[in-house]
Amino acid sequence: MKNKILEHFQTRFDSPKFLVKAPGRANIIGEHTDYNHGLALPFAIDQHIVMVFGENSLGRLRIFAADIDAYEEIEITNLAYQSEGWTRYFINSLLAAELNDCNGMDIVFGGNLPQGAGISSSSAIACGFLTGINAFYNLDHNSDKVIDLASQAENGIGLNGGIMDQTCIVKGRKDKALRIDFRDTSVKHFEMPDNRFSFYLFNSGQKHDLVETGYNQRRATCEQALKTIQSIRPRVKTLRDVTLEDINTILKDHVAQRRCLHVLEENLRVESTCQVLLKKDYHTLGAILLESHKSLSKLYEISTPEIDYLVERSQQIPAILGSRIMGGGFGGCTINFVKGELHPEELERLKQDYEEKCGFELQIHKVSAGDGVRVLEL
């Protein structure tokens, strides 16, 4: 893939200067906890986007998206935040980095990350581009600054998201999961399960655009619930400090109760999973994933009938120890914890059953933990 992107660049532009590899991310446990100052346990995956950078003196951003055979030229001056189109991640990143009056750049990018599947292809683009321009212009931003700028760039499209994806993409390590504490943004690395186990992503085919779904509403509900609790319990700083008694006695809105209960219990599931990894008690991880899915489906209500069917159907395969919806929700992927590997005939039957039941083509990706974003000078 790297050679293919380099060939595209050399065909269209002058000599390349930098190559950036930016992975997607998978999340073992800890969903919709990041913007509630909770805990999550993701890992950077070994599928990634490759982005090649070169220089031009035209004051323009010239970009070729190899995977979709699309080319755009953008005047770098007088930019404004965009909410549509694939170029928005580049434009918004320049604005976040305050580089809307700079020399021109030539970029070719492509990769093997499925779009709209909940594995943060958009965050990979933003983090990869910002890491590249950090090197390109010698900005000397540290990793936390890159994460902050990428979050700003993505929030510029109208999504009031957290920073889990960006943190994982920037700080990921091979064979490690990242326990991210969003109270202080600290990261602790945990050894992934050994090679007797594996993770698979089942892409439901339901492409989700979180800006168009109820993602922002879920966050707004949690923020309002926190204010309500704080009016009675001033000691409470974030939902991380909320107790079950607070939820049951102070919140009168049943929807808010369900949302906060998910956050409280999901944080506990992250802690339990960290202990599973430390003790290598991997067989209990499947049950934790299933508990998380039930909570995300019934309490946080971000699942879909198709995703629920996919989780239920996966339990008919003995090697799949547990499964849950992954990412922002409303479509996308499930993450599946597997003992050993899945047999092709099992996967084929699963694909057939899913397409017959739900009308979507199922795509299956085996993933493992890889390194975070990297820059290679050419």
mmCIF file of C-alpha atoms in Angstrom:
data_model
loop_
_atom_site.group_PDB
_atom_site.id
_atom_site.type_symbol
_atom_site.label_atom_id
_atom_site.label_comp_id
_atom_site.label_asym_id
_atom_site.label_seq_id
_atom_site.Cartn_x
_atom_site.Cartn_y
_atom_site.Cartn_z
ATOM 1 C CA MET A 1 0.000 0.000 0.000
ATOM 2 C CA LYS A 2 2.845 2.396 0.830
ATOM 3 C CA ASN A 3 4.400 1.835 -2.589
ATOM 4 C CA LYS A 4 1.065 2.378 -4.319
ATOM 5 C CA ILE A 5 0.544 5.747 -2.594
ATOM 6 C CA LEU A 6 4.119 6.806 -3.382
ATOM 7 C CA GLU A 7 3.605 5.901 -7.047
ATOM 8 C CA HIS A 8 0.440 8.007 -7.168
ATOM 9 C CA PHE A 9 2.348 10.924 -5.663
ATOM 10 C CA GLN A 10 5.285 10.682 -8.038
ATOM 11 C CA THR A 11 2.914 10.490 -11.004
ATOM 12 C CA ARG A 12 1.011 13.640 -10.014
ATOM 13 C CA PHE A 13 3.467 15.819 -8.111
ATOM 14 C CA ASP A 14 7.171 16.459 -7.456
ATOM 15 C CA SER A 15 9.374 14.659 -4.948
ATOM 16 C CA PRO A 16 7.680 13.561 -1.698
ATOM 17 C CA LYS A 17 9.016 14.861 1.597
ATOM 18 C CA PHE A 18 7.241 12.865 4.354
ATOM 19 C CA LEU A 19 5.185 9.722 4.660
ATOM 20 C CA VAL A 20 2.752 9.342 7.559
ATOM 21 C CA LYS A 21 1.017 6.129 8.665
ATOM 22 C CA ALA A 22 -2.084 6.684 10.809
ATOM 23 C CA PRO A 23 -3.995 3.669 12.146
ATOM 24 C CA GLY A 24 -7.649 3.209 12.888
ATOM 25 C CA ARG A 25 -8.690 2.144 16.338
ATOM 26 C CA ALA A 26 -10.732 -0.572 17.961
ATOM 27 C CA ASN A 27 -12.152 -0.276 21.461
ATOM 28 C CA ILE A 28 -12.284 -3.305 23.724
ATOM 29 C CA ILE A 29 -14.475 -1.610 26.336
ATOM 30 C CA GLY A 30 -15.459 1.860 27.501
ATOM 31 C CA GLU A 31 -17.986 3.396 25.115
ATOM 32 C CA HIS A 32 -19.408 6.923 25.486
ATOM 33 C CA THR A 33 -17.284 7.382 28.581
ATOM 34 C CA ASP A 34 -14.622 9.713 27.157
ATOM 35 C CA TYR A 35 -16.691 12.903 27.106
ATOM 36 C CA ASN A 36 -17.975 11.992 30.584
ATOM 37 C CA HIS A 37 -14.436 12.006 32.042
ATOM 38 C CA GLY A 38 -14.486 8.244 32.420
ATOM 39 C CA LEU A 39 -12.302 5.337 31.301
ATOM 40 C CA ALA A 40 -11.786 3.475 28.039
ATOM 41 C CA LEU A 41 -9.573 0.630 26.806
ATOM 42 C CA PRO A 42 -8.949 0.920 23.041
ATOM 43 C CA PHE A 43 -6.042 -0.142 20.848
ATOM 44 C CA ALA A 44 -4.609 1.155 17.592
ATOM 45 C CA ILE A 45 -5.204 -1.421 14.864
ATOM 46 C CA ASP A 46 -2.853 -2.709 12.197
ATOM 47 C CA GLN A 47 -5.012 -1.277 9.378
ATOM 48 C CA HIS A 48 -4.098 2.296 8.570
ATOM 49 C CA ILE A 49 -4.070 5.270 6.230
ATOM 50 C CA VAL A 50 -0.869 6.183 4.377
ATOM 51 C CA MET A 51 -0.418 9.902 3.623
ATOM 52 C CA VAL A 52 2.463 11.269 1.524
ATOM 53 C CA PHE A 53 3.406 14.956 1.750
ATOM 54 C CA GLY A 54 5.261 17.205 -0.667
ATOM 55 C CA GLU A 55 5.748 20.935 -1.086
ATOM 56 C CA ASN A 56 4.482 23.386 -3.685
ATOM 57 C CA SER A 57 4.837 27.161 -3.933
ATOM 58 C CA LEU A 58 1.278 27.779 -5.116
ATOM 59 C CA GLY A 59 -0.333 28.576 -1.759
ATOM 60 C CA ARG A 60 -2.704 25.667 -2.380
ATOM 61 C CA LEU A 61 -3.531 22.352 -0.825
ATOM 62 C CA ARG A 62 -3.526 19.845 -3.668
ATOM 63 C CA ILE A 63 -4.952 16.515 -2.498
ATOM 64 C CA PHE A 64 -5.513 13.221 -4.263
ATOM 65 C CA ALA A 65 -7.626 10.591 -2.484
ATOM 66 C CA ALA A 66 -6.339 7.410 -4.096
ATOM 67 C CA ASP A 67 -9.048 5.071 -2.781
ATOM 68 C CA ILE A 68 -11.871 7.032 -4.399
ATOM 69 C CA ASP A 69 -9.858 8.493 -7.313
ATOM 70 C CA ALA A 70 -10.769 12.064 -6.308
ATOM 71 C CA TYR A 71 -8.676 15.222 -6.621
ATOM 72 C CA GLU A 72 -9.212 18.646 -5.044
ATOM 73 C CA GLU A 73 -7.299 21.931 -5.062
ATOM 74 C CA ILE A 74 -7.928 24.314 -2.193
ATOM 75 C CA GLU A 75 -6.683 27.869 -1.714
ATOM 76 C CA ILE A 76 -5.120 27.885 1.747
ATOM 77 C CA THR A 77 -5.977 31.523 2.515
ATOM 78 C CA ASN A 78 -9.418 32.578 3.770
ATOM 79 C CA LEU A 79 -10.483 29.091 4.812
ATOM 80 C CA ALA A 80 -13.640 28.431 6.844
ATOM 81 C CA TYR A 81 -14.686 25.350 8.833
ATOM 82 C CA GLN A 82 -16.482 22.792 6.671
ATOM 83 C CA SER A 83 -19.141 20.245 7.600
ATOM 84 C CA GLU A 84 -19.388 18.264 4.357
ATOM 85 C CA GLY A 85 -17.077 16.492 1.929
ATOM 86 C CA TRP A 86 -13.932 14.461 2.477
ATOM 87 C CA THR A 87 -11.695 17.544 2.283
ATOM 88 C CA ARG A 88 -13.242 18.940 5.468
ATOM 89 C CA TYR A 89 -10.785 17.060 7.685
ATOM 90 C CA PHE A 90 -7.843 18.724 5.952
ATOM 91 C CA ILE A 91 -9.377 22.205 5.910
ATOM 92 C CA ASN A 92 -10.531 22.022 9.522
ATOM 93 C CA SER A 93 -7.131 20.711 10.625
ATOM 94 C CA LEU A 94 -5.371 23.671 9.011
ATOM 95 C CA LEU A 95 -7.746 26.048 10.769
ATOM 96 C CA ALA A 96 -7.305 24.310 14.138
ATOM 97 C CA ALA A 97 -3.524 24.567 13.714
ATOM 98 C CA GLU A 98 -3.877 28.226 12.618
ATOM 99 C CA LEU A 99 -2.126 27.480 9.333
ATOM 100 C CA ASN A 100 -4.579 29.182 7.004
ATOM 101 C CA ASP A 101 -1.827 31.348 5.481
ATOM 102 C CA CYS A 102 1.123 29.131 4.596
ATOM 103 C CA ASN A 103 3.046 27.603 1.716
ATOM 104 C CA GLY A 104 1.306 25.044 -0.436
ATOM 105 C CA MET A 105 1.277 21.285 0.103
ATOM 106 C CA ASP A 106 0.746 18.286 -2.130
ATOM 107 C CA ILE A 107 -0.825 15.217 -0.528
ATOM 108 C CA VAL A 108 -1.794 11.749 -1.688
ATOM 109 C CA PHE A 109 -3.516 9.413 0.762
ATOM 110 C CA GLY A 110 -5.230 6.052 0.885
ATOM 111 C CA GLY A 111 -5.460 2.965 3.014
ATOM 112 C CA ASN A 112 -7.418 -0.070 4.109
ATOM 113 C CA LEU A 113 -9.718 1.447 6.738
ATOM 114 C CA PRO A 114 -13.423 0.887 5.961
ATOM 115 C CA GLN A 115 -15.282 4.207 5.817
ATOM 116 C CA GLY A 116 -18.226 4.804 8.168
ATOM 117 C CA ALA A 117 -17.625 1.564 10.054
ATOM 118 C CA GLY A 118 -16.863 3.010 13.474
ATOM 119 C CA ILE A 119 -13.090 2.465 13.446
ATOM 120 C CA SER A 120 -12.238 6.159 13.266
ATOM 121 C CA SER A 121 -11.143 6.610 9.678
ATOM 122 C CA SER A 122 -11.916 10.323 10.047
ATOM 123 C CA SER A 123 -9.735 10.616 13.158
ATOM 124 C CA ALA A 124 -6.956 8.751 11.347
ATOM 125 C CA ILE A 125 -7.079 11.355 8.559
ATOM 126 C CA ALA A 126 -7.078 14.287 11.008
ATOM 127 C CA CYS A 127 -4.325 12.849 13.230
ATOM 128 C CA GLY A 128 -2.254 11.775 10.240
ATOM 129 C CA PHE A 129 -2.524 15.156 8.525
ATOM 130 C CA LEU A 130 -1.755 17.123 11.693
ATOM 131 C CA THR A 131 1.230 14.878 12.464
ATOM 132 C CA GLY A 132 2.436 15.442 8.926
ATOM 133 C CA ILE A 133 2.164 19.224 8.991
ATOM 134 C CA ASN A 134 3.761 19.209 12.439
ATOM 135 C CA ALA A 135 6.828 17.689 10.766
ATOM 136 C CA PHE A 136 6.382 19.650 7.524
ATOM 137 C CA TYR A 137 6.468 23.075 9.219
ATOM 138 C CA ASN A 138 8.653 22.094 12.226
ATOM 139 C CA LEU A 139 5.885 23.141 14.611
ATOM 140 C CA ASP A 140 7.282 21.082 17.507
ATOM 141 C CA HIS A 141 3.830 20.119 18.798
ATOM 142 C CA ASN A 142 3.882 17.278 21.318
ATOM 143 C CA SER A 143 1.448 14.358 21.097
ATOM 144 C CA ASP A 144 -1.099 15.970 23.437
ATOM 145 C CA LYS A 145 -1.196 19.081 21.241
ATOM 146 C CA VAL A 146 -1.769 16.988 18.126
ATOM 147 C CA ILE A 147 -4.628 15.176 19.902
ATOM 148 C CA ASP A 148 -6.185 18.494 20.926
ATOM 149 C CA LEU A 149 -5.927 19.944 17.413
ATOM 150 C CA ALA A 150 -7.400 16.812 15.828
ATOM 151 C CA SER A 151 -10.323 16.965 18.235
ATOM 152 C CA GLN A 152 -10.875 20.619 17.348
ATOM 153 C CA ALA A 153 -10.794 19.754 13.650
ATOM 154 C CA GLU A 154 -13.407 17.034 14.040
ATOM 155 C CA ASN A 155 -15.600 19.144 16.310
ATOM 156 C CA GLY A 156 -15.522 21.703 13.511
ATOM 157 C CA ILE A 157 -17.740 19.372 11.460
ATOM 158 C CA GLY A 158 -20.511 19.597 14.056
ATOM 159 C CA LEU A 159 -19.705 16.507 16.128
ATOM 160 C CA ASN A 160 -19.334 17.219 19.836
ATOM 161 C CA GLY A 161 -17.033 14.261 20.336
ATOM 162 C CA GLY A 162 -14.456 13.229 22.906
ATOM 163 C CA ILE A 163 -10.752 12.465 22.438
ATOM 164 C CA MET A 164 -10.595 8.690 22.768
ATOM 165 C CA ASP A 165 -10.025 8.016 19.078
ATOM 166 C CA GLN A 166 -7.348 10.675 18.664
ATOM 167 C CA THR A 167 -5.527 9.608 21.847
ATOM 168 C CA CYS A 168 -5.444 5.978 20.772
ATOM 169 C CA ILE A 169 -4.328 6.787 17.213
ATOM 170 C CA VAL A 170 -1.506 9.045 18.407
ATOM 171 C CA LYS A 171 -0.345 7.067 21.462
ATOM 172 C CA GLY A 172 -1.015 3.479 20.395
ATOM 173 C CA ARG A 173 1.661 0.795 20.766
ATOM 174 C CA LYS A 174 2.085 -2.573 19.126
ATOM 175 C CA ASP A 175 0.569 -5.435 21.177
ATOM 176 C CA LYS A 176 -0.789 -2.982 23.779
ATOM 177 C CA ALA A 177 -4.208 -1.738 24.825
ATOM 178 C CA LEU A 178 -4.440 1.784 26.239
ATOM 179 C CA ARG A 179 -6.304 2.455 29.449
ATOM 180 C CA ILE A 180 -7.184 6.116 28.993
ATOM 181 C CA ASP A 181 -8.367 8.102 32.012
ATOM 182 C CA PHE A 182 -10.243 11.088 30.655
ATOM 183 C CA ARG A 183 -10.227 12.890 33.978
ATOM 184 C CA ASP A 184 -6.543 13.728 33.482
ATOM 185 C CA THR A 185 -5.971 12.223 29.967
ATOM 186 C CA SER A 186 -3.346 9.865 31.401
ATOM 187 C CA VAL A 187 -2.557 6.649 29.516
ATOM 188 C CA LYS A 188 -1.458 3.283 30.878
ATOM 189 C CA HIS A 189 -0.554 0.423 28.531
ATOM 190 C CA PHE A 190 -1.734 -3.160 29.081
ATOM 191 C CA GLU A 191 -0.543 -6.293 27.318
ATOM 192 C CA MET A 192 -3.115 -7.586 24.833
ATOM 193 C CA PRO A 193 -4.358 -11.196 25.087
ATOM 194 C CA ASP A 194 -1.847 -13.742 23.797
ATOM 195 C CA ASN A 195 -2.021 -15.417 20.404
ATOM 196 C CA ARG A 196 -4.492 -18.041 21.613
ATOM 197 C CA PHE A 197 -7.126 -15.301 21.296
ATOM 198 C CA SER A 198 -8.005 -12.747 18.664
ATOM 199 C CA PHE A 199 -10.315 -9.826 17.909
ATOM 200 C CA TYR A 200 -12.567 -9.559 14.875
ATOM 201 C CA LEU A 201 -14.572 -6.578 13.682
ATOM 202 C CA PHE A 202 -17.858 -7.314 11.944
ATOM 203 C CA ASN A 203 -18.787 -4.344 9.774
ATOM 204 C CA SER A 204 -22.580 -4.296 9.667
ATOM 205 C CA GLY A 205 -22.708 -2.313 6.429
ATOM 206 C CA GLN A 206 -24.832 0.318 8.157
ATOM 207 C CA LYS A 207 -22.747 3.380 7.470
ATOM 208 C CA HIS A 208 -23.209 5.922 10.199
ATOM 209 C CA ASP A 209 -22.604 9.650 10.182
ATOM 210 C CA LEU A 210 -22.486 10.584 13.853
ATOM 211 C CA VAL A 211 -23.254 14.225 13.068
ATOM 212 C CA GLU A 212 -26.598 13.098 11.666
ATOM 213 C CA THR A 213 -27.433 10.660 14.482
ATOM 214 C CA GLY A 214 -28.227 11.037 18.180
ATOM 215 C CA TYR A 215 -24.589 11.192 19.308
ATOM 216 C CA ASN A 216 -24.666 14.869 20.249
ATOM 217 C CA GLN A 217 -28.003 14.380 22.008
ATOM 218 C CA ARG A 218 -26.551 11.611 24.176
ATOM 219 C CA ARG A 219 -23.766 13.933 25.266
ATOM 220 C CA ALA A 220 -26.186 16.808 25.932
ATOM 221 C CA THR A 221 -28.356 14.537 28.093
ATOM 222 C CA CYS A 222 -25.352 13.534 30.192
ATOM 223 C CA GLU A 223 -24.245 17.141 30.589
ATOM 224 C CA GLN A 224 -27.700 18.229 31.729
ATOM 225 C CA ALA A 225 -27.941 15.286 34.125
ATOM 226 C CA LEU A 226 -24.601 16.291 35.640
ATOM 227 C CA LYS A 227 -25.844 19.853 36.217
ATOM 228 C CA THR A 228 -28.974 18.511 37.905
ATOM 229 C CA ILE A 229 -26.937 16.301 40.231
ATOM 230 C CA GLN A 230 -24.464 19.105 40.957
ATOM 231 C CA SER A 231 -27.325 21.334 42.120
ATOM 232 C CA ILE A 232 -27.858 18.856 44.978
ATOM 233 C CA ARG A 233 -24.343 17.423 45.306
ATOM 234 C CA PRO A 234 -21.825 20.265 44.787
ATOM 235 C CA ARG A 235 -18.949 17.840 45.457
ATOM 236 C CA VAL A 236 -19.672 16.146 42.122
ATOM 237 C CA LYS A 237 -17.341 17.437 39.401
ATOM 238 C CA THR A 238 -18.074 14.967 36.582
ATOM 239 C CA LEU A 239 -20.208 11.869 36.007
ATOM 240 C CA ARG A 240 -17.162 9.944 37.218
ATOM 241 C CA ASP A 241 -18.074 11.102 40.749
ATOM 242 C CA VAL A 242 -21.748 10.141 40.536
ATOM 243 C CA THR A 243 -23.090 7.216 42.570
ATOM 244 C CA LEU A 244 -26.001 4.899 41.902
ATOM 245 C CA GLU A 245 -27.864 6.623 44.752
ATOM 246 C CA ASP A 246 -27.337 10.006 43.055
ATOM 247 C CA ILE A 247 -28.793 8.663 39.832
ATOM 248 C CA ASN A 248 -31.818 7.057 41.459
ATOM 249 C CA THR A 249 -32.725 9.773 43.946
ATOM 250 C CA ILE A 250 -31.841 13.038 42.190
ATOM 251 C CA LEU A 251 -32.603 12.402 38.523
ATOM 252 C CA LYS A 252 -36.316 12.285 37.752
ATOM 253 C CA ASP A 253 -35.903 11.905 34.001
ATOM 254 C CA HIS A 254 -35.845 8.171 33.264
ATOM 255 C CA VAL A 255 -33.860 8.680 30.042
ATOM 256 C CA ALA A 256 -31.169 10.581 31.946
ATOM 257 C CA GLN A 257 -31.132 7.838 34.584
ATOM 258 C CA ARG A 258 -30.481 5.184 31.938
ATOM 259 C CA ARG A 259 -27.730 7.197 30.257
ATOM 260 C CA CYS A 260 -25.893 7.865 33.535
ATOM 261 C CA LEU A 261 -26.284 4.268 34.704
ATOM 262 C CA HIS A 262 -24.563 3.086 31.537
ATOM 263 C CA VAL A 263 -21.645 5.475 32.113
ATOM 264 C CA LEU A 264 -21.246 4.402 35.741
ATOM 265 C CA GLU A 265 -21.311 0.677 34.939
ATOM 266 C CA GLU A 266 -19.176 0.991 31.799
ATOM 267 C CA ASN A 267 -16.362 2.570 33.814
ATOM 268 C CA LEU A 268 -16.499 -0.418 36.165
ATOM 269 C CA ARG A 269 -16.317 -2.748 33.155
ATOM 270 C CA VAL A 270 -13.144 -1.002 31.991
ATOM 271 C CA GLU A 271 -11.544 -1.567 35.384
ATOM 272 C CA SER A 272 -12.638 -5.219 35.343
ATOM 273 C CA THR A 273 -11.164 -5.714 31.876
ATOM 274 C CA CYS A 274 -7.838 -4.237 32.981
ATOM 275 C CA GLN A 275 -7.747 -6.838 35.739
ATOM 276 C CA VAL A 276 -8.576 -9.541 33.197
ATOM 277 C CA LEU A 277 -5.559 -8.490 31.120
ATOM 278 C CA LEU A 278 -3.280 -8.330 34.137
ATOM 279 C CA LYS A 279 -4.352 -11.752 35.433
ATOM 280 C CA LYS A 280 -4.632 -13.237 31.918
ATOM 281 C CA ASP A 281 -8.107 -14.491 32.853
ATOM 282 C CA TYR A 282 -9.244 -14.024 29.275
ATOM 283 C CA HIS A 283 -12.313 -16.275 29.322
ATOM 284 C CA THR A 284 -14.236 -13.787 31.458
ATOM 285 C CA LEU A 285 -13.739 -10.999 28.916
ATOM 286 C CA GLY A 286 -16.480 -12.306 26.645
ATOM 287 C CA ALA A 287 -19.140 -11.899 29.331
ATOM 288 C CA ILE A 288 -17.989 -8.316 29.964
ATOM 289 C CA LEU A 289 -18.402 -7.471 26.265
ATOM 290 C CA LEU A 290 -21.918 -8.896 26.234
ATOM 291 C CA GLU A 291 -22.837 -6.893 29.338
ATOM 292 C CA SER A 292 -21.538 -3.768 27.645
ATOM 293 C CA HIS A 293 -23.617 -4.410 24.529
ATOM 294 C CA LYS A 294 -26.775 -4.903 26.549
ATOM 295 C CA SER A 295 -26.123 -1.598 28.293
ATOM 296 C CA LEU A 296 -25.359 0.245 25.046
ATOM 297 C CA SER A 297 -28.484 -1.191 23.436
ATOM 298 C CA LYS A 298 -30.981 -0.835 26.295
ATOM 299 C CA LEU A 299 -29.635 1.995 28.470
ATOM 300 C CA TYR A 300 -27.703 4.228 26.074
ATOM 301 C CA GLU A 301 -29.821 3.198 23.073
ATOM 302 C CA ILE A 302 -27.176 3.536 20.366
ATOM 303 C CA SER A 303 -27.589 0.114 18.810
ATOM 304 C CA THR A 304 -29.805 -0.892 15.873
ATOM 305 C CA PRO A 305 -31.922 -4.022 15.229
ATOM 306 C CA GLU A 306 -29.309 -5.171 12.724
ATOM 307 C CA ILE A 307 -26.446 -4.784 15.200
ATOM 308 C CA ASP A 308 -28.457 -6.530 17.935
ATOM 309 C CA TYR A 309 -29.088 -9.434 15.573
ATOM 310 C CA LEU A 310 -25.400 -9.584 14.687
ATOM 311 C CA VAL A 311 -24.398 -9.796 18.363
ATOM 312 C CA GLU A 312 -27.070 -12.430 19.059
ATOM 313 C CA ARG A 313 -26.168 -14.485 15.975
ATOM 314 C CA SER A 314 -22.452 -14.375 16.831
ATOM 315 C CA GLN A 315 -23.157 -16.272 20.036
ATOM 316 C CA GLN A 316 -24.065 -19.311 17.957
ATOM 317 C CA ILE A 317 -20.383 -19.599 17.010
ATOM 318 C CA PRO A 318 -18.630 -21.374 19.927
ATOM 319 C CA ALA A 319 -15.288 -19.649 19.378
ATOM 320 C CA ILE A 320 -16.815 -16.174 19.840
ATOM 321 C CA LEU A 321 -16.658 -15.562 23.584
ATOM 322 C CA GLY A 322 -18.335 -12.148 23.514
ATOM 323 C CA SER A 323 -19.469 -9.370 21.204
ATOM 324 C CA ARG A 324 -20.704 -5.803 21.405
ATOM 325 C CA ILE A 325 -21.372 -2.724 19.322
ATOM 326 C CA MET A 326 -18.258 -0.595 19.005
ATOM 327 C CA GLY A 327 -17.824 3.125 18.424
ATOM 328 C CA GLY A 328 -20.324 5.942 18.495
ATOM 329 C CA GLY A 329 -23.162 3.647 17.529
ATOM 330 C CA PHE A 330 -26.156 3.760 15.162
ATOM 331 C CA GLY A 331 -24.444 1.313 12.813
ATOM 332 C CA GLY A 332 -20.808 0.530 12.176
ATOM 333 C CA CYS A 333 -19.008 -2.478 13.662
ATOM 334 C CA THR A 334 -19.232 -5.010 16.415
ATOM 335 C CA ILE A 335 -16.047 -6.113 18.154
ATOM 336 C CA ASN A 336 -15.811 -9.847 18.808
ATOM 337 C CA PHE A 337 -13.433 -11.608 21.196
ATOM 338 C CA VAL A 338 -12.519 -15.010 19.805
ATOM 339 C CA LYS A 339 -10.727 -18.063 21.128
ATOM 340 C CA GLY A 340 -8.398 -19.075 18.341
ATOM 341 C CA GLU A 341 -9.548 -18.046 14.877
ATOM 342 C CA LEU A 342 -12.859 -18.193 13.038
ATOM 343 C CA HIS A 343 -13.244 -20.829 10.323
ATOM 344 C CA PRO A 344 -14.110 -19.661 6.795
ATOM 345 C CA GLU A 345 -17.246 -21.832 6.631
ATOM 346 C CA GLU A 346 -18.559 -20.322 9.884
ATOM 347 C CA LEU A 347 -17.957 -16.836 8.566
ATOM 348 C CA GLU A 348 -19.665 -17.629 5.279
ATOM 349 C CA ARG A 349 -22.780 -18.912 7.057
ATOM 350 C CA LEU A 350 -22.789 -15.832 9.264
ATOM 351 C CA LYS A 351 -22.563 -13.567 6.220
ATOM 352 C CA GLN A 352 -25.411 -15.388 4.498
ATOM 353 C CA ASP A 353 -27.658 -15.314 7.559
ATOM 354 C CA TYR A 354 -26.976 -11.635 8.189
ATOM 355 C CA GLU A 355 -27.614 -10.571 4.597
ATOM 356 C CA GLU A 356 -30.800 -12.645 4.445
ATOM 357 C CA LYS A 357 -32.077 -11.253 7.747
ATOM 358 C CA CYS A 358 -30.890 -7.630 7.518
ATOM 359 C CA GLY A 359 -30.258 -6.900 3.860
ATOM 360 C CA PHE A 360 -26.671 -5.698 4.305
ATOM 361 C CA GLU A 361 -23.401 -7.246 3.212
ATOM 362 C CA LEU A 362 -21.255 -8.178 6.190
ATOM 363 C CA GLN A 363 -17.533 -7.431 6.049
ATOM 364 C CA ILE A 364 -15.198 -9.150 8.499
ATOM 365 C CA HIS A 365 -11.784 -7.899 9.600
ATOM 366 C CA LYS A 366 -9.374 -9.620 11.949
ATOM 367 C CA VAL A 367 -7.431 -6.938 13.828
ATOM 368 C CA SER A 368 -4.496 -6.777 16.184
ATOM 369 C CA ALA A 369 -2.833 -3.974 18.120
ATOM 370 C CA GLY A 370 -0.340 -1.921 16.121
ATOM 371 C CA ASP A 371 1.657 1.263 16.599
ATOM 372 C CA GLY A 372 0.147 4.742 16.657
ATOM 373 C CA VAL A 373 0.745 7.416 14.026
ATOM 374 C CA ARG A 374 4.293 7.493 12.642
ATOM 375 C CA VAL A 375 6.278 9.842 10.368
ATOM 376 C CA LEU A 376 8.876 8.609 7.904
ATOM 377 C CA GLU A 377 11.108 11.185 6.225
ATOM 378 C CA LEU A 378 11.628 10.383 2.548
#
